[in-house]
Short mmCIF file of C-alpha atoms and ligand atoms in Angstrom, two decimals:
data_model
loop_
_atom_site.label_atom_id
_atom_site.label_comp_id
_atom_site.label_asym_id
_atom_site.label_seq_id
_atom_site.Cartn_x
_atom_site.Cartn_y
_atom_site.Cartn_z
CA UNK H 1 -63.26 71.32 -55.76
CA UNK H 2 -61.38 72.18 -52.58
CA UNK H 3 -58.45 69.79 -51.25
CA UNK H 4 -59.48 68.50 -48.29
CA UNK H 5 -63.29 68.11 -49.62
CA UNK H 6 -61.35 65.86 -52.52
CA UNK H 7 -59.91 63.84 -49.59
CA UNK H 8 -62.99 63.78 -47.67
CA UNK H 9 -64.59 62.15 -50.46
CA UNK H 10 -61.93 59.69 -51.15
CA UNK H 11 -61.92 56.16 -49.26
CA UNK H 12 -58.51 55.81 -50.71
CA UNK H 13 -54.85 57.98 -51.39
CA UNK H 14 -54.89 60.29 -53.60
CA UNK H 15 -52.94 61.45 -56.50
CA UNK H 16 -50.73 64.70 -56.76
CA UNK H 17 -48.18 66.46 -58.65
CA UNK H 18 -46.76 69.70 -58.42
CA UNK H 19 -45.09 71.71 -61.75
CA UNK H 20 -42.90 74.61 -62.42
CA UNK H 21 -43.91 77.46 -64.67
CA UNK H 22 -41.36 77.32 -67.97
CA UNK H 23 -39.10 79.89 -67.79
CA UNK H 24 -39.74 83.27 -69.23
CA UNK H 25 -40.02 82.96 -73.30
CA UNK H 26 -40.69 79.53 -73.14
CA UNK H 27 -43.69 77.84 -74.10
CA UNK H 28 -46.36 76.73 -71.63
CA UNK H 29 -46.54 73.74 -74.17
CA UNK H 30 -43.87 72.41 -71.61
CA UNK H 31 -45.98 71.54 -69.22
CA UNK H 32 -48.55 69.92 -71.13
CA UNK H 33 -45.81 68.07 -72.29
CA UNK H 34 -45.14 66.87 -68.66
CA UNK H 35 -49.00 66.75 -68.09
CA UNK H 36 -50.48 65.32 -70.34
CA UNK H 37 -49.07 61.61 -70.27
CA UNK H 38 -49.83 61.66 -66.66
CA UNK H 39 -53.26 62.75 -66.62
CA UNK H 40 -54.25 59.01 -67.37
CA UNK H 41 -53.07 58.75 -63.82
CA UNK H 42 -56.29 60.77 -62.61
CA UNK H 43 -54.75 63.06 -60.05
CA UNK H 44 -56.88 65.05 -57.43
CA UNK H 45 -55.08 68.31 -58.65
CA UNK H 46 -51.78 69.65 -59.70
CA UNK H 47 -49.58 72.15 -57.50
CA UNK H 48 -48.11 75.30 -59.27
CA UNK H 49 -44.94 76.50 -57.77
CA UNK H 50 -44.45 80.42 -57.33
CA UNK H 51 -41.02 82.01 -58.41
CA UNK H 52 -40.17 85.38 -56.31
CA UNK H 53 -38.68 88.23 -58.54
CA UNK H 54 -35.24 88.92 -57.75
CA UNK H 55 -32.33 91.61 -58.28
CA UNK H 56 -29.14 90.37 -60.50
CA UNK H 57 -26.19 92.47 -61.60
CA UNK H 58 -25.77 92.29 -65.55
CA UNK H 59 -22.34 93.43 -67.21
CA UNK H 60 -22.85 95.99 -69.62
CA UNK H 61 -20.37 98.15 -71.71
CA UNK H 62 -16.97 99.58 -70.24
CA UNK H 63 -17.02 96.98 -67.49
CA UNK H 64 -20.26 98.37 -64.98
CA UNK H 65 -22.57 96.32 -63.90
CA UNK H 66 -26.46 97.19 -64.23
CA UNK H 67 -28.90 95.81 -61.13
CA UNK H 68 -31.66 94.21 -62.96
CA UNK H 69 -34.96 93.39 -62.04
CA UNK H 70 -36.06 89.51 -62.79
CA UNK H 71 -38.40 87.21 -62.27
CA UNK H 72 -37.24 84.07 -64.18
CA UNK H 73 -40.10 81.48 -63.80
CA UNK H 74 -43.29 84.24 -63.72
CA UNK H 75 -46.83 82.86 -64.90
CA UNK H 76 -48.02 80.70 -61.59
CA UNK H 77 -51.78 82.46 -62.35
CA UNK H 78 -52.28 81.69 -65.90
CA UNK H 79 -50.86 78.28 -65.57
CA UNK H 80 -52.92 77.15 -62.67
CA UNK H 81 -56.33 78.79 -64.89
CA UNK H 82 -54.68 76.92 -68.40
CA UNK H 83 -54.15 73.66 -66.62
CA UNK H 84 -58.13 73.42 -64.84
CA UNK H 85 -59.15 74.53 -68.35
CA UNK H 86 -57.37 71.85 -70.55
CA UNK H 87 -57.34 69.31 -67.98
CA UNK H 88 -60.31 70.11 -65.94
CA UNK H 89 -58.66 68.93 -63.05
CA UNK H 90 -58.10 71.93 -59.72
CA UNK H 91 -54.79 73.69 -59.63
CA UNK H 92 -53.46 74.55 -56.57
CA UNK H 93 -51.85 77.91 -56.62
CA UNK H 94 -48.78 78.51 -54.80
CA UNK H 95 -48.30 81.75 -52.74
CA UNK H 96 -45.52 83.35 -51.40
CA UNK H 97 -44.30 86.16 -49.10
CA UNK H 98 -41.02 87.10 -50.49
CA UNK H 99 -41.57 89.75 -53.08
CA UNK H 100 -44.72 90.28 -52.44
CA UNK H 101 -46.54 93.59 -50.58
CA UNK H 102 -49.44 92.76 -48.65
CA UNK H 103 -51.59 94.57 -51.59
CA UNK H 104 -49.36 92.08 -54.25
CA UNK H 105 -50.70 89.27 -52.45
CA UNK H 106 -54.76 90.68 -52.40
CA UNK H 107 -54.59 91.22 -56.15
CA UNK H 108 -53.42 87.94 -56.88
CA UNK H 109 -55.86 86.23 -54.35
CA UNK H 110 -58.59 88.30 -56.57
CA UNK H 111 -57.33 87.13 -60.03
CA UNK H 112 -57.40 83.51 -58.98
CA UNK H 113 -60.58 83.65 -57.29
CA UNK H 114 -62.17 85.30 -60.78
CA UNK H 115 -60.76 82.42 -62.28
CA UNK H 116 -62.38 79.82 -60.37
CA UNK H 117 -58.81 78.63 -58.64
CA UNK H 118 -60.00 78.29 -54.75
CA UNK H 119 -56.89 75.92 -53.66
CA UNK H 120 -53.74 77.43 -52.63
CA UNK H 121 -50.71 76.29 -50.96
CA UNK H 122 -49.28 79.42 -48.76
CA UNK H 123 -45.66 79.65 -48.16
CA UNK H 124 -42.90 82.51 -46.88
CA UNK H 125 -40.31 81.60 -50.01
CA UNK H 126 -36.62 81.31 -49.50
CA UNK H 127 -34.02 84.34 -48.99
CA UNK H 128 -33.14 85.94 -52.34
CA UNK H 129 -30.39 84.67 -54.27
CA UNK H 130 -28.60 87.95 -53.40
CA UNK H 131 -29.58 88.07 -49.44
CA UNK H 132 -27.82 85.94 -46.77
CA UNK H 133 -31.44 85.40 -45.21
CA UNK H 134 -35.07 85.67 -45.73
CA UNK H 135 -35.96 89.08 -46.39
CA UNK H 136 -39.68 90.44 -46.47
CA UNK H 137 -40.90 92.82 -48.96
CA UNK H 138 -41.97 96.33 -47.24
CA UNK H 139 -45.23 95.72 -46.54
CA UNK H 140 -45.22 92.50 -47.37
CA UNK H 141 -45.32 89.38 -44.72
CA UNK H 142 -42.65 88.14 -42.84
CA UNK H 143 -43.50 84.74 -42.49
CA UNK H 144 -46.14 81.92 -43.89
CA UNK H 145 -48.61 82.63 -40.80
CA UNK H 146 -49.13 86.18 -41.57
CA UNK H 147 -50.35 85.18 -45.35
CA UNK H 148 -52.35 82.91 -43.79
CA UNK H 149 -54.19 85.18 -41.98
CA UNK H 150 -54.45 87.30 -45.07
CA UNK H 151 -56.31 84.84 -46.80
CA UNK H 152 -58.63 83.96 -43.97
CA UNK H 153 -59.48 87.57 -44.23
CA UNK H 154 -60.54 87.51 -47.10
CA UNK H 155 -62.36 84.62 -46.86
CA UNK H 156 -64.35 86.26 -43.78
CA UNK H 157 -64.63 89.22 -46.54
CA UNK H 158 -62.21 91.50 -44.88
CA UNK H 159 -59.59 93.27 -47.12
CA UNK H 160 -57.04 95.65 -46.33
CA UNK H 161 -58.83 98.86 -47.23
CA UNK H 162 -62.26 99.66 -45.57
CA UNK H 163 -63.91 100.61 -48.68
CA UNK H 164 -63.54 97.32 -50.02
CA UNK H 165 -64.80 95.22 -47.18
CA UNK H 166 -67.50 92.58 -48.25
CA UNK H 167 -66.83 90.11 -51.26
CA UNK H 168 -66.07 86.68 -49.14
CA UNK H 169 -63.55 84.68 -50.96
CA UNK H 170 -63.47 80.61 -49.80
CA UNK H 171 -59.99 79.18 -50.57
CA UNK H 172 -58.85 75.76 -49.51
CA UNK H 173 -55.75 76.82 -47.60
CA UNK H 174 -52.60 74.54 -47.62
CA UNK H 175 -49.00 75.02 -45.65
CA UNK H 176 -45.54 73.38 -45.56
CA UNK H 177 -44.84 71.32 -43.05
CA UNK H 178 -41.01 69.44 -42.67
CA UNK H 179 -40.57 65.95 -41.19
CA UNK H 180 -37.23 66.67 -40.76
CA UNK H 181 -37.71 70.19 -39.94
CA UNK H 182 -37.15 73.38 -41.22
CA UNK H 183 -33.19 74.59 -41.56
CA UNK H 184 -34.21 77.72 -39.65
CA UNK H 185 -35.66 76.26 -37.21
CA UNK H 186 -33.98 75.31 -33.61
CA UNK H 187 -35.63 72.23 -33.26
CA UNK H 188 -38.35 70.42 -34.33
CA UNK H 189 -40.78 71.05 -31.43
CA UNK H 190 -40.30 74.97 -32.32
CA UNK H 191 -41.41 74.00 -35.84
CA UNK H 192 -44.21 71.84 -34.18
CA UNK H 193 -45.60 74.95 -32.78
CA UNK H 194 -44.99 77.47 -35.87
CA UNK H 195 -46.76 74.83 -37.95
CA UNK H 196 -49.62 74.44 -35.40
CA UNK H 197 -50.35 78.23 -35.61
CA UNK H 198 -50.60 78.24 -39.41
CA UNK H 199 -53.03 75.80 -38.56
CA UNK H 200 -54.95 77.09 -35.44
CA UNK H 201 -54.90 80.46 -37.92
CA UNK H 202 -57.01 78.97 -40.41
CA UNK H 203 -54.94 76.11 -42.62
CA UNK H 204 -56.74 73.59 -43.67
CA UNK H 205 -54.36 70.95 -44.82
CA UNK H 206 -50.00 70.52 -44.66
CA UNK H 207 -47.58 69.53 -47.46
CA UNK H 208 -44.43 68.14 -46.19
CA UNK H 209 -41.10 69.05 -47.61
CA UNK H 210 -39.67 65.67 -49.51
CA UNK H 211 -38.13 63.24 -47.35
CA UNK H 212 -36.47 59.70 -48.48
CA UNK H 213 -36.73 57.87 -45.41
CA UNK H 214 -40.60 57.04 -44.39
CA UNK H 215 -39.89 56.60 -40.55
CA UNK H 216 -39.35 60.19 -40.75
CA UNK H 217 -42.51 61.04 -42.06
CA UNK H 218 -44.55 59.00 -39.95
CA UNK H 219 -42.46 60.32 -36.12
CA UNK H 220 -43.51 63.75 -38.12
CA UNK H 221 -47.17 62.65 -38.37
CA UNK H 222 -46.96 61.15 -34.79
CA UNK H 223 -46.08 64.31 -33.37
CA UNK H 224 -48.46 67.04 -35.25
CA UNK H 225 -51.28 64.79 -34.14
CA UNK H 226 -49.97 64.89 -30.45
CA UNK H 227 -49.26 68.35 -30.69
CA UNK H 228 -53.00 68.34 -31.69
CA UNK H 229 -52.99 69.36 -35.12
CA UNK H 230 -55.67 67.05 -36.67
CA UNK H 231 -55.91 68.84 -40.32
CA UNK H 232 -55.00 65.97 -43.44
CA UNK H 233 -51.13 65.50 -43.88
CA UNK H 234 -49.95 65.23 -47.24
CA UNK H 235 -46.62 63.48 -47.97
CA UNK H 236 -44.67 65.06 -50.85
CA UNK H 237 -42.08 62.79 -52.09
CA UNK H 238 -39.69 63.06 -55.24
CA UNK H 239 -37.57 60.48 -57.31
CA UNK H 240 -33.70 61.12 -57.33
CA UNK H 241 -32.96 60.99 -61.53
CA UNK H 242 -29.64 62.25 -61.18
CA UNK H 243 -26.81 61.33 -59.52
CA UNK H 244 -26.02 64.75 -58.23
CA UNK H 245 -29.01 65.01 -56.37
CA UNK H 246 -27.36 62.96 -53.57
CA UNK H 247 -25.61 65.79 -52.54
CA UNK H 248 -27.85 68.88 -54.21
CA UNK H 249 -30.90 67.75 -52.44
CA UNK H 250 -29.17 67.89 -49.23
CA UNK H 251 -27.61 71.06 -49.64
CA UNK H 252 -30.53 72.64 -51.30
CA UNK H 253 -33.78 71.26 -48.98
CA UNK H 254 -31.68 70.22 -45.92
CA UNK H 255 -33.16 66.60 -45.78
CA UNK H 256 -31.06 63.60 -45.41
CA UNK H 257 -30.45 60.74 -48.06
CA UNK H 258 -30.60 57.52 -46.47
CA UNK H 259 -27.17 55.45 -46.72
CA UNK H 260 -28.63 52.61 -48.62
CA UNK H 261 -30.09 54.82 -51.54
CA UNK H 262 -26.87 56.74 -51.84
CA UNK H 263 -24.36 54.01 -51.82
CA UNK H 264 -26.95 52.31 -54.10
CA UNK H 265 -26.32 55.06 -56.66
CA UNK H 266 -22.78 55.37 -56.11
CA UNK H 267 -22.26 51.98 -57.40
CA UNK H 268 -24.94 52.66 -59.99
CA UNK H 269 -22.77 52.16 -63.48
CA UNK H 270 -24.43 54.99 -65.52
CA UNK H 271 -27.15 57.34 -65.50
CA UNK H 272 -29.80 54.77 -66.60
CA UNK H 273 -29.12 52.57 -63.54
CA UNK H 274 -29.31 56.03 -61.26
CA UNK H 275 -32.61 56.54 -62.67
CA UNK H 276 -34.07 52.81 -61.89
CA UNK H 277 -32.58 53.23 -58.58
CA UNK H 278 -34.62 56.52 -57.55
CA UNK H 279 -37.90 55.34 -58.76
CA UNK H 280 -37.26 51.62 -57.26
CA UNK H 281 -36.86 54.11 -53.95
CA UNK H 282 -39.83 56.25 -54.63
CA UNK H 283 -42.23 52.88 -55.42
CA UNK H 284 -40.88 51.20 -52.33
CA UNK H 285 -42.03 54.65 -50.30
CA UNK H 286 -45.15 55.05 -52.40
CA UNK H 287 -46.43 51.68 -51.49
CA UNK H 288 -46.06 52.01 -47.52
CA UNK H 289 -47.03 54.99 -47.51
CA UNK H 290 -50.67 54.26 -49.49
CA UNK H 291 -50.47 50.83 -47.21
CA UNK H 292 -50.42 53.15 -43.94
CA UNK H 293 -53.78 54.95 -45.42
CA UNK H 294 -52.08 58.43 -45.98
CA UNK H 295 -54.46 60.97 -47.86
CA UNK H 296 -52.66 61.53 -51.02
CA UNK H 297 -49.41 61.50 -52.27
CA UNK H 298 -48.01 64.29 -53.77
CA UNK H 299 -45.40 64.15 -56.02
CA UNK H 300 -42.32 66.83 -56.98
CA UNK H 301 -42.04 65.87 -60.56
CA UNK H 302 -39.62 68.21 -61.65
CA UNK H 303 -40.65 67.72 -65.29
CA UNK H 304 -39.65 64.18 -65.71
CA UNK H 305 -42.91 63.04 -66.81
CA UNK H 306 -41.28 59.07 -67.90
CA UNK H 307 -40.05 58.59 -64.67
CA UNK H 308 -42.78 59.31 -62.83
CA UNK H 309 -45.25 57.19 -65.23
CA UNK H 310 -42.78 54.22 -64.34
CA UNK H 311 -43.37 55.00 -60.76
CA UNK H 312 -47.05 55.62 -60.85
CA UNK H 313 -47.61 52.68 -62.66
CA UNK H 314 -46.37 50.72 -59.99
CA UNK H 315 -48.47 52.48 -57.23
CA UNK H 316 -51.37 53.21 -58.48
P1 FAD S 425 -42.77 79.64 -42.42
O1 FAD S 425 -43.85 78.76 -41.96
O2 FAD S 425 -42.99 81.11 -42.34
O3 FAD S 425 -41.46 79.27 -41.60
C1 FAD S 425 -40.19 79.78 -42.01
C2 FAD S 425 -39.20 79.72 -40.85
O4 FAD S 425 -39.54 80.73 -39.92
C3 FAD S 425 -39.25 78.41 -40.07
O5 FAD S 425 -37.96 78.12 -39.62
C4 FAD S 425 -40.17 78.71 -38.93
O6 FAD S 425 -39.92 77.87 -37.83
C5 FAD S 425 -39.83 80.17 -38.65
N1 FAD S 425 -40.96 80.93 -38.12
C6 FAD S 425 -42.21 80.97 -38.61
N2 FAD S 425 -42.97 81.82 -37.88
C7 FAD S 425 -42.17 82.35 -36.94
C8 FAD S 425 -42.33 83.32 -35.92
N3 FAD S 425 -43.51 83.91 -35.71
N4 FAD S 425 -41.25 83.63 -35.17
C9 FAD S 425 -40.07 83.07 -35.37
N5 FAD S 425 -39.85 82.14 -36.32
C10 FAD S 425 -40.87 81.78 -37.10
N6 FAD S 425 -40.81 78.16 -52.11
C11 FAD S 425 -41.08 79.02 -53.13
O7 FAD S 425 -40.41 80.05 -53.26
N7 FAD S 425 -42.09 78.76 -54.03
C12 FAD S 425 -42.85 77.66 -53.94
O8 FAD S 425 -43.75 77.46 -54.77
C13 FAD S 425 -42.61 76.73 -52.88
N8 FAD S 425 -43.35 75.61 -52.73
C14 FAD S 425 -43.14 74.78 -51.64
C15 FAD S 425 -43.98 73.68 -51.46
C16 FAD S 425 -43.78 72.83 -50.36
C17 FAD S 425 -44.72 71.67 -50.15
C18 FAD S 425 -42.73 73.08 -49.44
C19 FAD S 425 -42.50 72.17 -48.28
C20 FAD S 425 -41.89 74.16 -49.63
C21 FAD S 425 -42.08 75.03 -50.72
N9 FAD S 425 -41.29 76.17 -50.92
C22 FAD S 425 -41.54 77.02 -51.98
C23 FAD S 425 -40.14 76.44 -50.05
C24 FAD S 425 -40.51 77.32 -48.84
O9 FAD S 425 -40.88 78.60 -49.28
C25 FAD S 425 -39.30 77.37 -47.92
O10 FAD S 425 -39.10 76.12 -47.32
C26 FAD S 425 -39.26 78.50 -46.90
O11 FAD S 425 -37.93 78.58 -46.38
C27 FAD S 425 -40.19 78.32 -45.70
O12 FAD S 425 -41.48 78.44 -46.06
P2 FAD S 425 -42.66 78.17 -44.96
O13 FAD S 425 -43.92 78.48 -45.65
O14 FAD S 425 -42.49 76.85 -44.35
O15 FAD S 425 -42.31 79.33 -43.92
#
């Protein structure tokens, strides 16, 4: 079932989770492994990230180094089609320009649609490892919108050769949206409007970006619906486990960790006590978030599959 008709149909928030493919050689046994002890929880469906290939240099013999091609985390297809098998619960495919030619993109948009996936989540990607910023494939999209409108094609059964016009494809089409906006951006009302044209292009729905502090969210919310944008808002949230996250998450997703939760897990006495501390955080945000009536809550579990029964326990 689509997203937003799973949200139409619910009087109350929903349930969501997003995974990580294993990494290449491993076992998809991994994510049953986070899966399966939270599928008592009854989520509405279950996010699979996308990886983009990238370029590394690998030291071979008599000192040169060898550019290799790499895509660490592949598999976002088969897991999405394995998990609505086992589970029968909708995936929700994640999509990406970086890497990807606009033909890349079609082909995987038909091999989900064959398998029944019609939920994706539609996203530029971040600049390579290698690249100092965002680079597009040639032929490939430049930014979230243009995938967007892509799909939308397709789903008016318009491809990108003439010969193949016809088939009509119907995918429930998400986007990222960022309460505390996106790094690139050079303010938030720029990102207002870049967010409002992924929807006025055809979006159905918007995932935020995780965010600690739920005043943030809800000035986000505020201003998407005065800026007109009237599509569900999903609030992604995610548990800090690790100390080092007060400073990675930062760094890494540009979003700000409220002074109380880091000096809370500063004092924190070992890694145990960090652990409580995040999902105390994430229950406390949870609960007024459900309270204020949002549609679902979608959570970044980042394999930890205890800590987020703990959490879920409490919520839901
Ligand atoms: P866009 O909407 O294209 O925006 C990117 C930047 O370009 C913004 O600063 C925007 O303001 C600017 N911009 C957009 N259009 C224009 C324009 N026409 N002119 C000028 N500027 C413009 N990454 C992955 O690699 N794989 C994943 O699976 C993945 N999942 C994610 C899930 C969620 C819920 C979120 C929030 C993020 C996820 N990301 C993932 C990270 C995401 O790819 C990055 O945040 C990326 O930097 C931006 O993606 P976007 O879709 O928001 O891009």
């Amino acid at each position: 079932m689509k997203v937003t008709d799973r949200i139409g149909q619910s009087s109350s928030t929903l349930l969501s989770f997003e995974v990580l493919p294993p990494l290449k050689g491993r076992s998809v046994q991994s994510i049953y492994e986070v899966l399966d002890p939270l599928m008592a929880f009854k989520p509405a469906f279950v996010n699979v990230t996308y990886h983009r290939s990238e370029y590394m240099y690998k030291k071979r013999s008599e000192g040169i180094f060898e550019k290799v091609y790499t895509r660490k985390r592949p598999g976002t297809v088969g897991i999405c089609a394995a998990i609505q098998f086992k589970y029968k619960v909708d995936a929700v495919a994640h999509l990406i320009c970086g890497g990807f030619t606009r033909e890349d993109t079609e082909d995987a948009l038909v091999d989900l649609w064959f398998l029944g996936i019609e939920n994706v989540l539609l996203l530029r990607g971040d600049a390579a490892r290698n690249e100092r910023h965002f680079v597009a494939e040639p032929g490939g999209h430049p930014f979230a919108l243009d995938l967007v409108k892509q799909v939308v094609n397709m789903n008016r059964g318009q491809y990108l050769e003439e010969e193949h016009q016809g088939g009509k494809t119907d995918f429930n089409i998400g986007v990222a949206g960022y309460p505390e906006k996106h790094f690139e951006s050079p303010n938030l009302k720029a990102d207002l409007k870049v967010l409002k044209d992924k929807v006025d292009a055809g979006a159905h729905y918007i995932v935020t970006q995780m965010f600690f502090d739920n005043q943030k969210f809800f000035a986000f919310e505020k201003s998407c619906r005065e800026a007109g944008i009237t599509v569900p808002i999903i609030p992604g949230l995610k548990p800090i486990t690790v100390a080092s996250q007060v400073n990675m998450i930062p760094r890494v997703f540009h979003v700000d960790i409220p002074e109380a939760l880091s000096d809370a897990v500063e004092k924190a006495k070992n890694p145990a006590e960090v652990e409580k501390i995040g999902a105390a955080w994430c229950i406390e945000q949870s609960r007024e978030l459900k309270a204020a009536g949002v549609p679902c809550l979608h959570y970044y579990t980042m394999g930890k599959a205890e800590v987020m029964q703990n959490i879920l326990g409490e919520v839901f």
